[in-house]
Coordinates of C-alpha atoms in Angstrom, one line a residue:
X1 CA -15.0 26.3 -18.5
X2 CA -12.7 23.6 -16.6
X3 CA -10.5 21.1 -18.9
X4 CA -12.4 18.6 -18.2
X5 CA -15.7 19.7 -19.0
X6 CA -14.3 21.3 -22.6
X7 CA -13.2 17.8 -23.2
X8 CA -16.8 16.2 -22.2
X9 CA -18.8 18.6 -24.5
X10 CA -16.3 17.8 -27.2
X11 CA -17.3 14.2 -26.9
X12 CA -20.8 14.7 -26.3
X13 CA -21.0 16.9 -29.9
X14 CA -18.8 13.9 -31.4
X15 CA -21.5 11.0 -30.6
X16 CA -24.7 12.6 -29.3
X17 CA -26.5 9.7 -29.6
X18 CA -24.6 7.7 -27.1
X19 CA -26.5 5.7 -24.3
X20 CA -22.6 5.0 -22.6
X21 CA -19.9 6.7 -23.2
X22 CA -16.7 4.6 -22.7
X23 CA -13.4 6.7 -21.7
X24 CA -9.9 4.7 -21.6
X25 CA -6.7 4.9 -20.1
X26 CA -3.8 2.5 -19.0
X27 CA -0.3 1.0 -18.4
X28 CA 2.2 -0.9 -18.1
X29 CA 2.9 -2.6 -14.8
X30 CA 7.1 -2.2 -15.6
X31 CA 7.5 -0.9 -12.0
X32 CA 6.2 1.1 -9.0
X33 CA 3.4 3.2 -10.6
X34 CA 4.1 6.6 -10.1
X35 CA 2.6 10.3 -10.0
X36 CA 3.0 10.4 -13.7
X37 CA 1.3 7.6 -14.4
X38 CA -1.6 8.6 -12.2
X39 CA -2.0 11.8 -14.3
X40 CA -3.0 8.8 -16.8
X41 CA -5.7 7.7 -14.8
X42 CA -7.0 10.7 -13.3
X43 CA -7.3 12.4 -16.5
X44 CA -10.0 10.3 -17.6
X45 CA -11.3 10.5 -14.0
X46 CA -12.1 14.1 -14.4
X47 CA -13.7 13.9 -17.8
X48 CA -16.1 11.3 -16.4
X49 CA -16.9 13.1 -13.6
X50 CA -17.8 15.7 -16.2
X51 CA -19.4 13.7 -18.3
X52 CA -21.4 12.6 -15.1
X53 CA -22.5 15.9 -14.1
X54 CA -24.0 16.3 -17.4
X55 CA -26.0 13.4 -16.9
X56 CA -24.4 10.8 -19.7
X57 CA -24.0 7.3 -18.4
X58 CA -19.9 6.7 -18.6
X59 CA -18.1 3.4 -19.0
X60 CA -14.3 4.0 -17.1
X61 CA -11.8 1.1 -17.9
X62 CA -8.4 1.2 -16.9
X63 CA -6.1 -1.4 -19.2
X64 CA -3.3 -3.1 -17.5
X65 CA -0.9 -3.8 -20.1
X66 CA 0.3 -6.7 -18.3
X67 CA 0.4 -9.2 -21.5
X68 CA 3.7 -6.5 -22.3
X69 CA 7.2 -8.0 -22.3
X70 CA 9.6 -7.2 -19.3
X71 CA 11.6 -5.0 -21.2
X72 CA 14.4 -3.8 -17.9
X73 CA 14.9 -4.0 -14.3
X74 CA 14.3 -1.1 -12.6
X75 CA 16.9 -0.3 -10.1
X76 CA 15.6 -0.7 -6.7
X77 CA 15.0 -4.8 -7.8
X78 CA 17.8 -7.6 -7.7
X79 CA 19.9 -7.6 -11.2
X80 CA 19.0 -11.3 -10.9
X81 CA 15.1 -10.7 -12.7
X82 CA 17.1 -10.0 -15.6
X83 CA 16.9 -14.0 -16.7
X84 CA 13.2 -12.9 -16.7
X85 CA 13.6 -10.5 -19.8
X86 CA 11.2 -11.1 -23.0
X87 CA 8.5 -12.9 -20.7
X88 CA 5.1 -11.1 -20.2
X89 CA 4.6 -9.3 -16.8
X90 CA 1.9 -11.5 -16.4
X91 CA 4.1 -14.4 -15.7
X92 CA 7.6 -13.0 -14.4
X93 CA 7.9 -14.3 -10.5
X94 CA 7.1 -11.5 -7.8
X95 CA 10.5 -9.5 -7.0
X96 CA 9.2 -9.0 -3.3
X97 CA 7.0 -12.3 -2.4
X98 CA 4.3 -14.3 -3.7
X99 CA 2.6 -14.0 -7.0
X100 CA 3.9 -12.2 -10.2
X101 CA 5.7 -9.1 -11.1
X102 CA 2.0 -7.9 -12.9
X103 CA -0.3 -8.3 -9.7
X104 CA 2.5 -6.8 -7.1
X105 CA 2.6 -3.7 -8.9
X106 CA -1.2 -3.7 -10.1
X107 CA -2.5 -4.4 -6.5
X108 CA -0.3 -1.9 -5.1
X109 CA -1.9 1.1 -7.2
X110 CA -5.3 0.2 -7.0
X111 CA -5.3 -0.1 -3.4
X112 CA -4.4 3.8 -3.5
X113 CA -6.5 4.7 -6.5
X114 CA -9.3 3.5 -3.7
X115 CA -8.0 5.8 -1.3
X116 CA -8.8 8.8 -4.2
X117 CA -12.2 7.5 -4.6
X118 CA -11.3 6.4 -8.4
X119 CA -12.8 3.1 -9.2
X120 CA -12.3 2.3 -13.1
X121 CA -13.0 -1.4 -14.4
X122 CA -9.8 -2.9 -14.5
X123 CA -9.2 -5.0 -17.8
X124 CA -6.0 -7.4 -17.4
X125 CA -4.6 -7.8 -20.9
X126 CA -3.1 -10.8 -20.3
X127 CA -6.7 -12.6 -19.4
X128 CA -8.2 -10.4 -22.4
X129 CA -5.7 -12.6 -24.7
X130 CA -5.9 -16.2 -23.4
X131 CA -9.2 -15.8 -23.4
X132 CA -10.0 -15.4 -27.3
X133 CA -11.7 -12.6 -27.3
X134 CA -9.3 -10.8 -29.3
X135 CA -9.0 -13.7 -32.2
X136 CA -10.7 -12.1 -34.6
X137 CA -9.4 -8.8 -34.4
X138 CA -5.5 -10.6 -34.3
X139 CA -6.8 -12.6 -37.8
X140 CA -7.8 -9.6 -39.2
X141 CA -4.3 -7.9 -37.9
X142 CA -2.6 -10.7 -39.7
X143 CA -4.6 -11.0 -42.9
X144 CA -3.6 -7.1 -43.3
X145 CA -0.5 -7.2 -42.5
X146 CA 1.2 -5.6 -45.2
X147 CA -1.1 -3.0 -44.9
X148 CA 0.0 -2.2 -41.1
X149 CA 3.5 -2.2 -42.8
X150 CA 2.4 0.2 -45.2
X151 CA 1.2 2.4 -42.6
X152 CA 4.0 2.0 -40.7
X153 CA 6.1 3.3 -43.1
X154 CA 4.1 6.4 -43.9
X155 CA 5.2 7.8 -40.3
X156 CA 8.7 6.5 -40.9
X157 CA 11.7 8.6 -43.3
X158 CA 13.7 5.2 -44.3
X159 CA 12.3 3.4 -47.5
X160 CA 10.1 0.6 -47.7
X161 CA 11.2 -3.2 -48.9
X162 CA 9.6 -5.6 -50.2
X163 CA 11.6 -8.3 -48.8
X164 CA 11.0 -6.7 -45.3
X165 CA 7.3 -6.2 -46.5
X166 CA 6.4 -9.4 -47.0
X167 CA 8.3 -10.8 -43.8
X168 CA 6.6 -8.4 -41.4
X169 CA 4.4 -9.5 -39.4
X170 CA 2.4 -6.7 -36.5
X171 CA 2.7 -9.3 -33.7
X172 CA 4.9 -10.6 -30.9
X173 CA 4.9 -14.5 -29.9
X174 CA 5.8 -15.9 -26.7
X175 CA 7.4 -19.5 -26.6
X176 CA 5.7 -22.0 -25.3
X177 CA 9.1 -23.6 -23.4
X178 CA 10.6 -20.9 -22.4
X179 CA 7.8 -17.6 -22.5
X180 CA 10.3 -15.5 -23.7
X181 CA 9.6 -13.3 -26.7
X182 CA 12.3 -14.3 -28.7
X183 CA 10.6 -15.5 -31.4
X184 CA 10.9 -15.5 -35.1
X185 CA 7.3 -15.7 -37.0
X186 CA 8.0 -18.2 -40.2
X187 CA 4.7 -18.1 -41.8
X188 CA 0.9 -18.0 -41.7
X189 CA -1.8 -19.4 -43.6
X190 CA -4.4 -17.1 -44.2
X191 CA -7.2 -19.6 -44.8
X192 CA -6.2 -22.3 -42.3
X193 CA -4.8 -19.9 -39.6
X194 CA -1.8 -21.9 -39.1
X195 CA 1.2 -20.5 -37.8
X196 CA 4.8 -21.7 -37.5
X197 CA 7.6 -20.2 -35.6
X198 CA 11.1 -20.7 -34.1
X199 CA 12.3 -19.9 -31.2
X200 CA 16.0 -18.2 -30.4
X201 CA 16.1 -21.3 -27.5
X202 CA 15.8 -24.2 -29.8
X203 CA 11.9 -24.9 -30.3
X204 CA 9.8 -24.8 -33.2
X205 CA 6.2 -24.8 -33.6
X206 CA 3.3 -25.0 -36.0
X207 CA 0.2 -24.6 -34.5
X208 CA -3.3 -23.3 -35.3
X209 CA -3.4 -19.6 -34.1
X210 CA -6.1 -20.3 -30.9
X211 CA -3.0 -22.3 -29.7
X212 CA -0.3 -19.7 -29.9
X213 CA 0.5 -17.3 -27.4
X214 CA 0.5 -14.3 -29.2
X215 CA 0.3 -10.3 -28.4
X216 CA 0.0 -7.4 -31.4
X217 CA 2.5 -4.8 -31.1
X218 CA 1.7 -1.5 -29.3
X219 CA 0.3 0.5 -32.2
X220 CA -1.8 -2.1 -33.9
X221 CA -2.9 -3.5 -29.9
X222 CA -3.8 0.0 -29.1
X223 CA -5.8 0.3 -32.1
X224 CA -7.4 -2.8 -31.9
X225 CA -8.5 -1.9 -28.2
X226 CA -10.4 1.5 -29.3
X227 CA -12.7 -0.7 -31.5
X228 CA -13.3 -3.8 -29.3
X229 CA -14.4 -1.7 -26.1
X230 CA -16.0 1.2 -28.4
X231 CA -13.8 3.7 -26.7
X232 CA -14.3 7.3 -27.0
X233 CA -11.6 9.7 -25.4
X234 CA -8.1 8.4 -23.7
X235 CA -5.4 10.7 -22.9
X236 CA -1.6 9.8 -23.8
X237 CA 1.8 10.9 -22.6
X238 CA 3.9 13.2 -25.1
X239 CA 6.0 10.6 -25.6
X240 CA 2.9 9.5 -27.5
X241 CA 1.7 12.7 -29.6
X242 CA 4.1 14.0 -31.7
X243 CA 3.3 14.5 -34.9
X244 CA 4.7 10.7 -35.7
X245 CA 4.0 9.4 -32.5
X246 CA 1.7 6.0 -31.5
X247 CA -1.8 8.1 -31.4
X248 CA -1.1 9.1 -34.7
X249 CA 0.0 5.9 -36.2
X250 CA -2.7 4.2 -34.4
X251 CA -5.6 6.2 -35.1
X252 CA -4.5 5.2 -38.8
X253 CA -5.0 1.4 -38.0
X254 CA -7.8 2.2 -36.1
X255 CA -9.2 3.8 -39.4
X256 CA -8.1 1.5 -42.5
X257 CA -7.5 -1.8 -40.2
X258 CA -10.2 -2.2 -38.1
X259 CA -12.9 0.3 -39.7
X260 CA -13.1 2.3 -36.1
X261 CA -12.3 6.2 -35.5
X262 CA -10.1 6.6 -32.9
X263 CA -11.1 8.3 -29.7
X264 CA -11.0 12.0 -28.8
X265 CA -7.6 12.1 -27.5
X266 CA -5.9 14.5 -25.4
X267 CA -1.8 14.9 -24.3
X268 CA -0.6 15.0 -20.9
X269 CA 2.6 16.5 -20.2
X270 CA 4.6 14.6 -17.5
X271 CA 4.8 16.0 -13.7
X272 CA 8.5 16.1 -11.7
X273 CA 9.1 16.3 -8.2
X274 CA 10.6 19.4 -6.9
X275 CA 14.0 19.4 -7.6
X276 CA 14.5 17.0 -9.9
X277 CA 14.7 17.4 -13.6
X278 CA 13.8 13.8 -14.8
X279 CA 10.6 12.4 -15.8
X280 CA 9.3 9.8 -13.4
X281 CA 10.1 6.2 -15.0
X282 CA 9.1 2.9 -13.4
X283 CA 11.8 1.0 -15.1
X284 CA 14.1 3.2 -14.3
X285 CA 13.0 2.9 -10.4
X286 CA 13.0 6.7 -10.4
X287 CA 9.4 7.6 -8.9
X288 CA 7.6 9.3 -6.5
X289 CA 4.4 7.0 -5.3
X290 CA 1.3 8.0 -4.2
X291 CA 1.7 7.0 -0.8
X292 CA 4.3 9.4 -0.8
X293 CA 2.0 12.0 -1.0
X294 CA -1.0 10.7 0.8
X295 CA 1.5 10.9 4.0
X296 CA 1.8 14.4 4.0
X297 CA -1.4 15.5 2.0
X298 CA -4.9 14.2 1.9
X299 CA -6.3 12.8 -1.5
X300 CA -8.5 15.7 -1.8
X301 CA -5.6 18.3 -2.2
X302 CA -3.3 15.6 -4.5
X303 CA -6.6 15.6 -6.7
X304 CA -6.7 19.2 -6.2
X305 CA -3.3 20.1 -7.4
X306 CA -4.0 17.9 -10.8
X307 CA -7.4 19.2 -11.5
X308 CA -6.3 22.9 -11.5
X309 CA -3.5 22.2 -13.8
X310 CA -4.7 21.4 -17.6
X311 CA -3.2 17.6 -19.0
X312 CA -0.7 19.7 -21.6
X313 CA 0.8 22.0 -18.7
X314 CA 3.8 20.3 -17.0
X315 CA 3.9 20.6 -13.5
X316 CA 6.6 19.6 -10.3
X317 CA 5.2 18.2 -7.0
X318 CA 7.2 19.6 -4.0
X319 CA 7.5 18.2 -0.6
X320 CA 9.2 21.3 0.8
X321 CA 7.4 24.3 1.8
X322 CA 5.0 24.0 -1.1
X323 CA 3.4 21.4 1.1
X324 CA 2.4 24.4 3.9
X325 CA 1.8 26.4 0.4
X326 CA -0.6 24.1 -1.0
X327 CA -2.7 23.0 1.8
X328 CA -3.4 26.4 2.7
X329 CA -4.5 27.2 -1.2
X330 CA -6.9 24.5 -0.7
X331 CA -8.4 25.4 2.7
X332 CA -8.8 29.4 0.8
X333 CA -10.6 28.1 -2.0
X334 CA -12.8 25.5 -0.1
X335 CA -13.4 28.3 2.5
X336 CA -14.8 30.3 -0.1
X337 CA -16.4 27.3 -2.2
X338 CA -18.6 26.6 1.3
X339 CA -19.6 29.4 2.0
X340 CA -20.6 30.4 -1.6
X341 CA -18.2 33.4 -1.6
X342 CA -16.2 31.5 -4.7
X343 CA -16.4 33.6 -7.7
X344 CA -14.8 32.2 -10.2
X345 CA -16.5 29.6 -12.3
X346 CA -13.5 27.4 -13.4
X347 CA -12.2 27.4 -9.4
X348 CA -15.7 26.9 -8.6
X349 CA -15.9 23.3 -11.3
X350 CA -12.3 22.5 -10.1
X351 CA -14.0 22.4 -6.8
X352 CA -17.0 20.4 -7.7
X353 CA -14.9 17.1 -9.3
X354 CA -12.5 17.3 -5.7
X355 CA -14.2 18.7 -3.0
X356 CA -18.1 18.2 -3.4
X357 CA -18.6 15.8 -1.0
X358 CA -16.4 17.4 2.0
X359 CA -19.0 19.4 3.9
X360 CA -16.8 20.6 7.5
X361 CA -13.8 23.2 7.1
X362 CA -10.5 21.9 7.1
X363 CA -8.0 22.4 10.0
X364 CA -5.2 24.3 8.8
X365 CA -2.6 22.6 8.2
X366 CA 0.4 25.1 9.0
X367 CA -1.0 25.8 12.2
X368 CA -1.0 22.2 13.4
X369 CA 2.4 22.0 11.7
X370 CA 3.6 25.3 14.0
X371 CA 2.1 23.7 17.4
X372 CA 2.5 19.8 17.0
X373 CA 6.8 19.8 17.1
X374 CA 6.4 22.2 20.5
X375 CA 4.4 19.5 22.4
X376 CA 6.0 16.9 21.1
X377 CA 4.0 15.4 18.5
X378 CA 1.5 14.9 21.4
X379 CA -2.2 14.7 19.7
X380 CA -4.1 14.7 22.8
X381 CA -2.2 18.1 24.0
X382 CA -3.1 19.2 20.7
X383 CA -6.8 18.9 20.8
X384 CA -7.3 21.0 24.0
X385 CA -5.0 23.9 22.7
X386 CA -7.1 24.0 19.6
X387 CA -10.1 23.5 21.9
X388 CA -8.8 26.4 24.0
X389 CA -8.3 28.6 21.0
X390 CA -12.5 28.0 20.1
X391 CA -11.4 25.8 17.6
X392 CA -14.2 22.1 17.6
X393 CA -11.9 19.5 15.6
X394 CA -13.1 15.9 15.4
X395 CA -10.1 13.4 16.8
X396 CA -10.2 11.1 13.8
X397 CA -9.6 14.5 11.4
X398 CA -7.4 15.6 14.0
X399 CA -5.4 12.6 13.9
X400 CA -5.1 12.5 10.5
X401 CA -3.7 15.7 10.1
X402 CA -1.0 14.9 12.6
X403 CA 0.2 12.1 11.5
X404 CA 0.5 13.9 7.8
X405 CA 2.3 16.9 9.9
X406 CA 4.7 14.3 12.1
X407 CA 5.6 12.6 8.9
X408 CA 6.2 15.6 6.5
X409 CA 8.5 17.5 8.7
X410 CA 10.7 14.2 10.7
X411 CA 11.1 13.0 6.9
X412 CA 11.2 16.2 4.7
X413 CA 11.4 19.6 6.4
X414 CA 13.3 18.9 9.9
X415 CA 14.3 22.3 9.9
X416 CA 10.6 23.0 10.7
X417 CA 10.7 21.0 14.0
X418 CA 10.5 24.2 16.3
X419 CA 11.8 23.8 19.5
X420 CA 11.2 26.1 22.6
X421 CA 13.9 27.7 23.8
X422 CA 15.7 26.3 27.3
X423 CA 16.5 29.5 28.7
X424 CA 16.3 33.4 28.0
X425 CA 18.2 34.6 24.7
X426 CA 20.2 37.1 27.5
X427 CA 23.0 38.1 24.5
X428 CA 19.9 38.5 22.1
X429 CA 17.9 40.7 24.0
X430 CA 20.9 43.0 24.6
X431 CA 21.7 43.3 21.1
X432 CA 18.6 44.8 20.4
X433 CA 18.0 48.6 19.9
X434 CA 16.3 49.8 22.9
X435 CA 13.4 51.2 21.8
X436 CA 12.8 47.0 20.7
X437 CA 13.6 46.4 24.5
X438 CA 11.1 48.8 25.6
X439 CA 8.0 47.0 23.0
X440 CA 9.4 44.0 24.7
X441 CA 8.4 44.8 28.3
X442 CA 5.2 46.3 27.0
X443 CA 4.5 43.0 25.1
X444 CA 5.0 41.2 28.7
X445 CA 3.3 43.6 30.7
X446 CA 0.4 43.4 28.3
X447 CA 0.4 39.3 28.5
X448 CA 0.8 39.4 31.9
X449 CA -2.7 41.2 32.3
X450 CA -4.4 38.8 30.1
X451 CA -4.7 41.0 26.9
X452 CA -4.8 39.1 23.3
X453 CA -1.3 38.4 22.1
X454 CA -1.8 39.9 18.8
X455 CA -3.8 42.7 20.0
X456 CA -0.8 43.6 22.4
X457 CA 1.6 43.7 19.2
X458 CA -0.9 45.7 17.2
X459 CA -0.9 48.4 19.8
X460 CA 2.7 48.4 20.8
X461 CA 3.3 49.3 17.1
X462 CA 0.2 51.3 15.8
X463 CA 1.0 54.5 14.5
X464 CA 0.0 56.9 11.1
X465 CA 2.2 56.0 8.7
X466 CA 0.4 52.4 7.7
X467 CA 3.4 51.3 5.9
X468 CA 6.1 52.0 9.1
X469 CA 3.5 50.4 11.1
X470 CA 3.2 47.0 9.2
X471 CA 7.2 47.3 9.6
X472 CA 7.6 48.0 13.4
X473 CA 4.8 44.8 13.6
X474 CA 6.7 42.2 11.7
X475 CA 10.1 43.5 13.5
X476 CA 8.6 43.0 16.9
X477 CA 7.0 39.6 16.3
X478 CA 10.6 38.2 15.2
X479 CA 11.8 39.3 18.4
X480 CA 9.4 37.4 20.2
X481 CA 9.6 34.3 17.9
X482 CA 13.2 34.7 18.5
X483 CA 12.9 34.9 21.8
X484 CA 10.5 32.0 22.5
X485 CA 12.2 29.7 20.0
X486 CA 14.9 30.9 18.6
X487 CA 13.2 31.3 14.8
X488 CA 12.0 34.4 13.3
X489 CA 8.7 32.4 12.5
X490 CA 6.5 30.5 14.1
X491 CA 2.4 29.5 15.3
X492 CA 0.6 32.1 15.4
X493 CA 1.1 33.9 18.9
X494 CA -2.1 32.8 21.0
X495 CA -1.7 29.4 19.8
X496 CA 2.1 29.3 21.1
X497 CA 1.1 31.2 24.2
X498 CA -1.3 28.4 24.7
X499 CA 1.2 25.5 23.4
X500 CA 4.7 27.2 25.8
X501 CA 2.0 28.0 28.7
X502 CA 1.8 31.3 30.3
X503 CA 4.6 30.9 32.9
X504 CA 7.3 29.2 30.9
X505 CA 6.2 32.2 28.1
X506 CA 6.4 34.9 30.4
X507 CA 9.9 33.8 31.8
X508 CA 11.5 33.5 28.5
X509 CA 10.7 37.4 28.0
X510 CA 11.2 38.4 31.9
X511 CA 14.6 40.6 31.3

């Protein structure tokens, strides 16, 4: 059984009874959200897709932490958003127009969760807490302080104080003046709700606590959350999961503070891009954004390569020749998943939350990226080669596929950007042995009468022993690839015959 539908049984048996089950996930807007943050949101995707196809009514939400402070300025921003530290997201200027920090980076990953056909309810923290809605459960927070304290010091190895007991308090305060966080809580009143705190700019306050413009810290938030929305599963980074981690410490709170069990929760291990050994970080600036990889693969095979790897298995995204790797696992499996020949069941589930609604086969995509650098990046040229070849590709597929081709290999793989060769390789051809001369002319010969490009090689070579024969073929196709363009590799032969044209094909081999 797929991950995600393990994880949807799991919370089916947990609450049976459920007319809507409500799954969670969330961040921080600190940056450009990244690939590892979407393995956030797509978690939870999957397991209400699951959920779904088990016929239970599922509530997604997607929190944007947004009510956070700006804790650091990631690096590809002006050092000058550094006067902006302490303030909430929700109200530190736009670094790259109008608006704030919070809605650039918000709008800019829901617009691409869109393009993966994810659409969560979006809850905006910051609106969630000017709003009130979360007054009683801050009161409670507040009342119980020194419980949360307690609590807190459970998961910690220094000892307790009571000094430091009784002036702890589970919440952050933002200054009215200046919005920054730095903030020192003087006292509440239980039974008035009054509050009074300084500021580190000058200002001091005493206000009733609907006035003040407060957040709870992360654990006790988080906690608070679960019970408010009612939810029922939310994955977490490992950052969060060790043994003393925040789902551990909050499903405590959840518990003893605000009388709610926490949600089944699963860990995600984070996801690296090929070649580089550091986790993705938006406040860092260190990221690689899904419209990265929508330019050189289409959602369906992004959603592909997360669904067949389970949340706790760490995995790196390439952009090198694991693009041409991956594309053509996914045009095998939905190949097979079409035309029913897909055996096994997990593949066959994977296949069900990605692929269910794509009903035409999908044009290779290391054939288009063998042909398109030899015309030129010319689409049009394209379409009657393909055409030629018996191959019926709609333009608006077949122009989507290009584009991803053009832009993987002039940005990532220019090494792949075969070019056909000017004249005949003269000093090549002599080098070879001439028994490789001789398959040469036959190759020619046999072109020259209209036979099948592969065919011709398969004959040239054929003999008994299987194993010299399968040699003596990949040694001649070289040659010709070599010959042609210079490259050991290439399109596959009828397709470059078609792409070079006969003439210019059979005057690059005429020795």
């Amino acid at each position: 059984m797929h991950w995600a539908y393990e994880i949807a049984k799991r919370i089916t048996l947990t609450d049976p009874d459920l007319e809507t089950y409500t799954l969670a996930s969330g961040i921080s807007p600190s940056g450009t959200v990244h690939m590892g943050n979407f393995r956030e949101v797509v978690t939870t995707h999957f397991v209400a897709q699951a959920l779904k196809a088990m016929g239970k009514k599922v509530r997604f939400i997607f929190s944007w932490d947004d009510y956070d402070r700006l804790r650091k300025i990631p690096s590809n921003i002006d050092v000058a958003f550094s006067e902006h530290i302490g303030k909430p997201y929700s109200e530190v200027p736009n670094p790259f127009g109008e608006g704030t920090w919070a809605a650039h980076f918000e709008n800019e990953f829901e617009t691409s969760l869109k393009t993966f056909n994810i659409h969560p309810e979006f809850i905006y923290q910051h609106k969630e807490y000017s709003s009130g809605r979360y007054l009683p459960s801050i009161v409670c927070a507040l009342r119980k302080r020194k419980e949360i304290y307690d609590i807190l010091m459970e998961f910690k190895t220094n000892e307790s104080s009571e000094d430091e007991r009784d002036a702890f308090y589970p919440a952050t305060v933002y200054c009215k003046v200046c919005r920054k966080d730095d903030v020192h809580i003087e006292s509440f009143c239980e039974e008035t709700l009054i509050l009074t705190y300084q500021c580190g700019c000058g200002v001091e306050e005493t206000e009733t606590l609907d006035s003040v413009f407060l957040k709870l810290n992360w654990k006790v938030d988080w906690a608070m959350r679960w019970s408010v929305e009612g939810v029922k599963f939310e994955p977490g980074g490992r950052d969060h999961s060790s043994e003393n981690g925040s789902f551990a410490v909050s499903k405590v709170i959840a518990d003893r503070i605000f009388d709610y069990r926490a949600p089944l929760y699963t860990s995600y291990e984070f996801i690296s891009q090929k070649g580089s050994h550091k986790k993705m970080s938006s406040s860092s600036g260190s990221v690689l954004k899904a419209e990265e990889l929508l330019d050189v693969y289409p959602p369906e095979v992004v959603l592909f390569l997360f669904a067949r790897h389970r949340p706790e298995s760490a995995f790196h995204i390439g952009l090198d020749d694991d693009v041409i790797k991956n594309h053509s696992e996914f045009e095998r499996v939905l190949s097979a998943y079409q035309d029913g020949s897909l055996n096994d069941p997990v593949m066959k589930q994977v296949m069900d939350l990605v692929a269910s609604d794509i009903t035409s086969p999908k044009v290779p995509f290391n054939q288009i990226a063998g042909l398109l650098p030899l015309i030129s990046f010319r689409t049009d040229l394209l379409a009657s080669i393909l055409s030629d070849q018996g191959m019926t590709v709609q333009t608006e597929e077949l122009e989507e596929i290009s584009a991803r081709v053009k832009h993987w290999i002039q940005k990532w793989n220019p090494e792949k950007e075969f070019k056909v060769n000017d004249d005949r390789q003269m000093d090549y051809f002599l080098s070879l042995p001439e028994d490789t001369k001789r398959q040469v002319h036959l190759f020619r010969a046999s072109i020259a009468a209209g036979a099948d490009p592969m065919h011709s090689v398969y004959e040239i070579c054929r003999q008994e022993d299987k194993k010299k024969m399968k040699s003596a073929q990949k040694a001649l196709f070289q040659t010709i690839y070599m010959l042609i363009l210079g490259k050991k590799n290439g399109p596959r032969l009828p397709l470059l015959l078609s792409a070079v044209g006969k003439n210019r094909f059979m005057a690059l081999l005429a020795f």
